[in-house]
């Protein structure tokens, strides 16, 4: 609609000019020139309209992205903070661990879902803390392999003390803004290796769940 108004305004201006000049033998040439001018004007208006449309679309896209980011931040801020209140002490093999509300304990692994030396405390398939009781040799082989594998944003951790147990480990980035970590330590006479996904080593989830681990 705006383009049509612009073209009409240009046409009106040109016609007024023609009227002022009167009629003569060159009127056909003048008409051709007018038509050419109108065509050029129409093309220019189209190009201007396209440029404006592209600019508006780009701006709208940027605004939409900003609004989505703000909405995500608001959603995160409105989520209930993590708490161990209401957690349930759950046994697996020789171990007892507190499972927070909304989480579940899954024992064993894909090879043996009854293995008493392996279990996970899971928020989802992608957010969990897994515990494995292993021999010294097996534990260090697996830990060192993972240390050489998960190198994205990797950082070795200082000694971590959760509920009086010293843990050695490293943290890494998952490539999507989240974290995972690997740690090993000893509870009683049991070597424990931890593999976590979706949590930072110093998150409240890690502190609460790992800190609750004990032998029967």
CSV table of C-alpha atoms in Angstrom, one decimal:
chain,number,residue,atom,x,y,z
A,1,UNK,CA,0.0,0.0,0.0
A,2,UNK,CA,2.8,2.4,0.9
A,3,UNK,CA,4.6,1.7,-2.4
A,4,UNK,CA,1.4,2.5,-4.4
A,5,UNK,CA,1.0,5.8,-2.6
A,6,UNK,CA,4.7,6.7,-3.3
A,7,UNK,CA,4.2,5.8,-7.0
A,8,UNK,CA,1.0,7.8,-7.2
A,9,UNK,CA,2.6,10.8,-5.7
A,10,UNK,CA,5.4,10.7,-8.2
A,11,UNK,CA,3.0,10.2,-11.1
A,12,UNK,CA,0.9,13.2,-9.9
A,13,UNK,CA,4.0,15.4,-9.8
A,14,UNK,CA,5.1,14.4,-13.3
A,15,UNK,CA,1.6,14.9,-14.7
A,16,UNK,CA,1.5,18.4,-13.3
A,17,UNK,CA,4.8,19.2,-14.9
A,18,UNK,CA,3.5,17.9,-18.2
A,19,UNK,CA,0.3,19.9,-18.0
A,20,UNK,CA,2.3,23.0,-17.4
A,21,UNK,CA,4.3,22.5,-20.5
A,22,UNK,CA,1.3,22.2,-22.8
A,23,UNK,CA,0.9,20.1,-25.9
A,24,UNK,CA,3.3,20.1,-28.8
A,25,UNK,CA,4.7,17.8,-31.5
A,26,UNK,CA,7.0,16.2,-29.0
A,27,UNK,CA,4.2,14.9,-26.7
A,28,UNK,CA,4.8,11.3,-27.7
A,29,UNK,CA,8.5,11.6,-26.8
A,30,UNK,CA,7.5,13.2,-23.5
A,31,UNK,CA,5.0,10.4,-22.8
A,32,UNK,CA,7.8,7.8,-23.4
A,33,UNK,CA,10.1,9.7,-21.1
A,34,UNK,CA,7.3,9.9,-18.5
A,35,UNK,CA,6.7,6.1,-18.8
A,36,UNK,CA,10.4,5.4,-18.4
A,37,UNK,CA,10.6,7.7,-15.4
A,38,UNK,CA,7.6,5.9,-13.9
A,39,UNK,CA,9.2,2.5,-14.5
A,40,UNK,CA,12.4,3.6,-12.9
A,41,UNK,CA,10.6,5.1,-10.0
A,42,UNK,CA,8.6,1.9,-9.5
A,43,UNK,CA,11.7,-0.2,-9.5
A,44,UNK,CA,13.4,2.2,-7.0
A,45,UNK,CA,10.3,2.0,-4.7
A,46,UNK,CA,10.3,-1.8,-4.9
A,47,UNK,CA,14.0,-2.0,-4.0
A,48,UNK,CA,13.5,0.5,-1.1
A,49,UNK,CA,10.5,-1.6,0.1
A,50,UNK,CA,12.6,-4.8,0.0
A,51,UNK,CA,15.4,-3.2,1.9
A,52,UNK,CA,13.0,-1.9,4.6
A,53,UNK,CA,11.3,-5.4,4.8
A,54,UNK,CA,14.6,-7.1,5.2
A,55,UNK,CA,15.6,-4.7,8.0
A,56,UNK,CA,12.4,-5.2,9.8
A,57,UNK,CA,12.6,-9.0,9.5
A,58,UNK,CA,16.2,-9.0,10.9
A,59,UNK,CA,15.2,-6.7,13.7
A,60,UNK,CA,12.2,-8.8,14.6
A,61,UNK,CA,14.4,-11.9,14.6
A,62,UNK,CA,16.9,-10.3,17.0
A,63,UNK,CA,14.1,-9.1,19.3
A,64,UNK,CA,12.5,-12.6,19.3
A,65,UNK,CA,15.8,-14.2,20.2
A,66,UNK,CA,16.3,-11.8,23.0
A,67,UNK,CA,12.8,-12.4,24.3
A,68,UNK,CA,13.4,-16.2,24.2
A,69,UNK,CA,16.6,-15.8,26.2
A,70,UNK,CA,14.8,-13.5,28.8
A,71,UNK,CA,12.0,-16.0,29.0
A,72,UNK,CA,14.4,-18.9,29.7
A,73,UNK,CA,16.1,-16.9,32.4
A,74,UNK,CA,12.8,-16.1,34.0
A,75,UNK,CA,11.7,-19.7,33.8
A,76,UNK,CA,14.9,-20.9,35.5
A,77,UNK,CA,14.6,-18.3,38.2
A,78,UNK,CA,11.0,-19.5,38.9
A,79,UNK,CA,12.0,-23.1,39.3
A,80,UNK,CA,12.0,-24.5,42.8
A,81,UNK,CA,15.6,-24.5,44.2
A,82,UNK,CA,17.1,-28.0,44.7
A,83,UNK,CA,16.8,-29.4,48.2
A,84,UNK,CA,17.5,-32.7,49.9
A,85,UNK,CA,14.4,-32.1,52.1
A,86,UNK,CA,12.2,-35.1,51.7
A,87,UNK,CA,14.9,-37.3,50.2
A,88,UNK,CA,14.5,-41.0,50.7
A,89,UNK,CA,17.3,-43.2,52.0
A,90,UNK,CA,17.6,-46.1,49.5
A,91,UNK,CA,19.8,-49.2,49.6
A,92,UNK,CA,21.6,-50.9,46.7
A,93,UNK,CA,24.2,-53.6,47.4
A,94,UNK,CA,26.3,-52.5,50.3
A,95,UNK,CA,25.4,-48.9,49.9
A,96,UNK,CA,22.9,-46.4,51.2
A,97,UNK,CA,22.2,-43.1,49.4
A,98,UNK,CA,19.6,-40.4,49.7
A,99,UNK,CA,17.4,-40.0,46.6
A,100,UNK,CA,15.9,-36.5,46.3
A,101,UNK,CA,12.2,-36.0,45.5
A,102,UNK,CA,11.7,-36.2,41.7
A,103,UNK,CA,14.8,-38.4,41.3
A,104,UNK,CA,15.1,-42.2,41.1
A,105,UNK,CA,17.7,-44.8,41.9
A,106,UNK,CA,18.5,-47.2,39.0
A,107,UNK,CA,20.6,-50.2,39.9
A,108,UNK,CA,23.1,-52.1,37.7
A,109,UNK,CA,24.0,-51.2,34.1
A,110,UNK,CA,23.1,-52.3,30.6
A,111,UNK,CA,25.1,-55.5,31.0
A,112,UNK,CA,23.6,-56.5,34.4
A,113,UNK,CA,20.8,-54.6,36.0
A,114,UNK,CA,21.3,-56.5,39.2
A,115,UNK,CA,25.0,-55.7,39.7
A,116,UNK,CA,25.2,-54.6,43.4
A,117,UNK,CA,28.3,-52.5,42.7
A,118,UNK,CA,26.8,-50.1,40.2
A,119,UNK,CA,23.9,-47.6,40.6
A,120,UNK,CA,22.7,-44.2,39.5
A,121,UNK,CA,20.7,-41.5,41.2
A,122,UNK,CA,18.8,-40.0,38.2
A,123,UNK,CA,16.9,-36.8,37.5
A,124,UNK,CA,16.6,-37.9,33.8
A,125,UNK,CA,18.5,-40.1,31.3
A,126,UNK,CA,20.8,-37.1,30.7
A,127,UNK,CA,21.1,-35.8,34.3
A,128,UNK,CA,22.5,-38.3,36.8
A,129,UNK,CA,25.2,-39.3,39.2
A,130,UNK,CA,26.5,-42.8,38.8
A,131,UNK,CA,28.4,-44.7,41.5
A,132,UNK,CA,30.7,-47.7,40.8
A,133,UNK,CA,32.6,-49.8,43.3
A,134,UNK,CA,35.7,-51.1,41.6
A,135,UNK,CA,39.2,-52.6,42.3
A,136,UNK,CA,42.1,-50.1,42.5
A,137,UNK,CA,43.4,-51.1,39.1
A,138,UNK,CA,40.1,-51.1,37.3
A,139,UNK,CA,39.1,-47.8,38.9
A,140,UNK,CA,42.2,-46.0,37.8
A,141,UNK,CA,42.2,-47.5,34.3
A,142,UNK,CA,38.6,-46.3,33.8
A,143,UNK,CA,39.2,-42.9,35.4
A,144,UNK,CA,42.3,-42.2,33.3
A,145,UNK,CA,40.5,-43.3,30.1
A,146,UNK,CA,37.7,-40.9,30.8
A,147,UNK,CA,40.2,-38.2,31.7
A,148,UNK,CA,41.8,-38.6,28.3
A,149,UNK,CA,38.4,-38.7,26.6
A,150,UNK,CA,36.3,-35.9,28.1
A,151,UNK,CA,38.7,-33.0,27.4
A,152,UNK,CA,36.2,-30.3,26.4
A,153,UNK,CA,36.6,-27.4,29.0
A,154,UNK,CA,38.4,-29.9,31.2
A,155,UNK,CA,39.7,-28.8,34.6
A,156,UNK,CA,41.3,-30.9,37.3
A,157,UNK,CA,39.6,-30.3,40.6
A,158,UNK,CA,41.1,-29.6,44.0
A,159,UNK,CA,40.5,-32.2,46.7
A,160,UNK,CA,36.8,-32.3,47.3
A,161,UNK,CA,35.5,-33.1,50.7
A,162,UNK,CA,31.9,-34.3,50.9
A,163,UNK,CA,30.7,-35.5,54.3
A,164,UNK,CA,34.3,-36.3,55.4
A,165,UNK,CA,35.2,-38.2,52.2
A,166,UNK,CA,38.0,-36.9,50.0
A,167,UNK,CA,37.4,-37.1,46.3
A,168,UNK,CA,39.9,-36.6,43.4
A,169,UNK,CA,38.5,-35.7,40.0
A,170,UNK,CA,38.0,-33.4,37.0
A,171,UNK,CA,35.2,-31.5,35.5
A,172,UNK,CA,34.4,-31.0,31.8
A,173,UNK,CA,31.9,-29.1,29.6
A,174,UNK,CA,29.2,-31.1,27.7
A,175,UNK,CA,29.2,-28.7,24.7
A,176,UNK,CA,25.8,-27.3,25.5
A,177,UNK,CA,26.6,-25.0,28.4
A,178,UNK,CA,26.3,-27.8,31.0
A,179,UNK,CA,28.9,-29.9,32.9
A,180,UNK,CA,29.8,-33.4,33.9
A,181,UNK,CA,32.5,-34.7,36.2
A,182,UNK,CA,34.4,-37.8,37.2
A,183,UNK,CA,35.7,-38.4,40.7
A,184,UNK,CA,37.1,-41.3,42.8
A,185,UNK,CA,37.5,-41.9,46.5
A,186,UNK,CA,37.1,-44.4,49.2
A,187,UNK,CA,34.3,-45.1,51.7
A,188,UNK,CA,35.2,-47.7,54.3
A,189,UNK,CA,37.0,-50.4,52.4
A,190,UNK,CA,35.2,-49.6,49.1
A,191,UNK,CA,36.7,-47.8,46.2
A,192,UNK,CA,34.1,-45.6,44.6
A,193,UNK,CA,34.2,-44.0,41.1
A,194,UNK,CA,31.7,-41.4,40.3
A,195,UNK,CA,30.6,-40.4,36.7
A,196,UNK,CA,28.1,-37.5,36.6
A,197,UNK,CA,26.3,-35.9,33.7
A,198,UNK,CA,24.3,-32.7,33.8
A,199,UNK,CA,25.7,-31.4,37.1
A,200,UNK,CA,28.7,-29.4,38.1
A,201,UNK,CA,30.9,-31.0,40.8
A,202,UNK,CA,30.1,-28.2,43.3
A,203,UNK,CA,26.4,-28.0,42.6
A,204,UNK,CA,23.9,-28.5,45.4
A,205,UNK,CA,22.8,-31.7,43.7
A,206,UNK,CA,26.3,-33.2,43.8
A,207,UNK,CA,27.0,-32.0,47.3
A,208,UNK,CA,23.7,-33.4,48.6
A,209,UNK,CA,23.6,-36.8,46.8
A,210,UNK,CA,27.3,-37.6,47.1
A,211,UNK,CA,27.5,-36.4,50.6
A,212,UNK,CA,24.7,-38.8,51.6
A,213,UNK,CA,26.5,-41.9,50.3
A,214,UNK,CA,27.5,-44.4,53.0
A,215,UNK,CA,27.9,-48.1,53.6
A,216,UNK,CA,25.1,-50.2,55.3
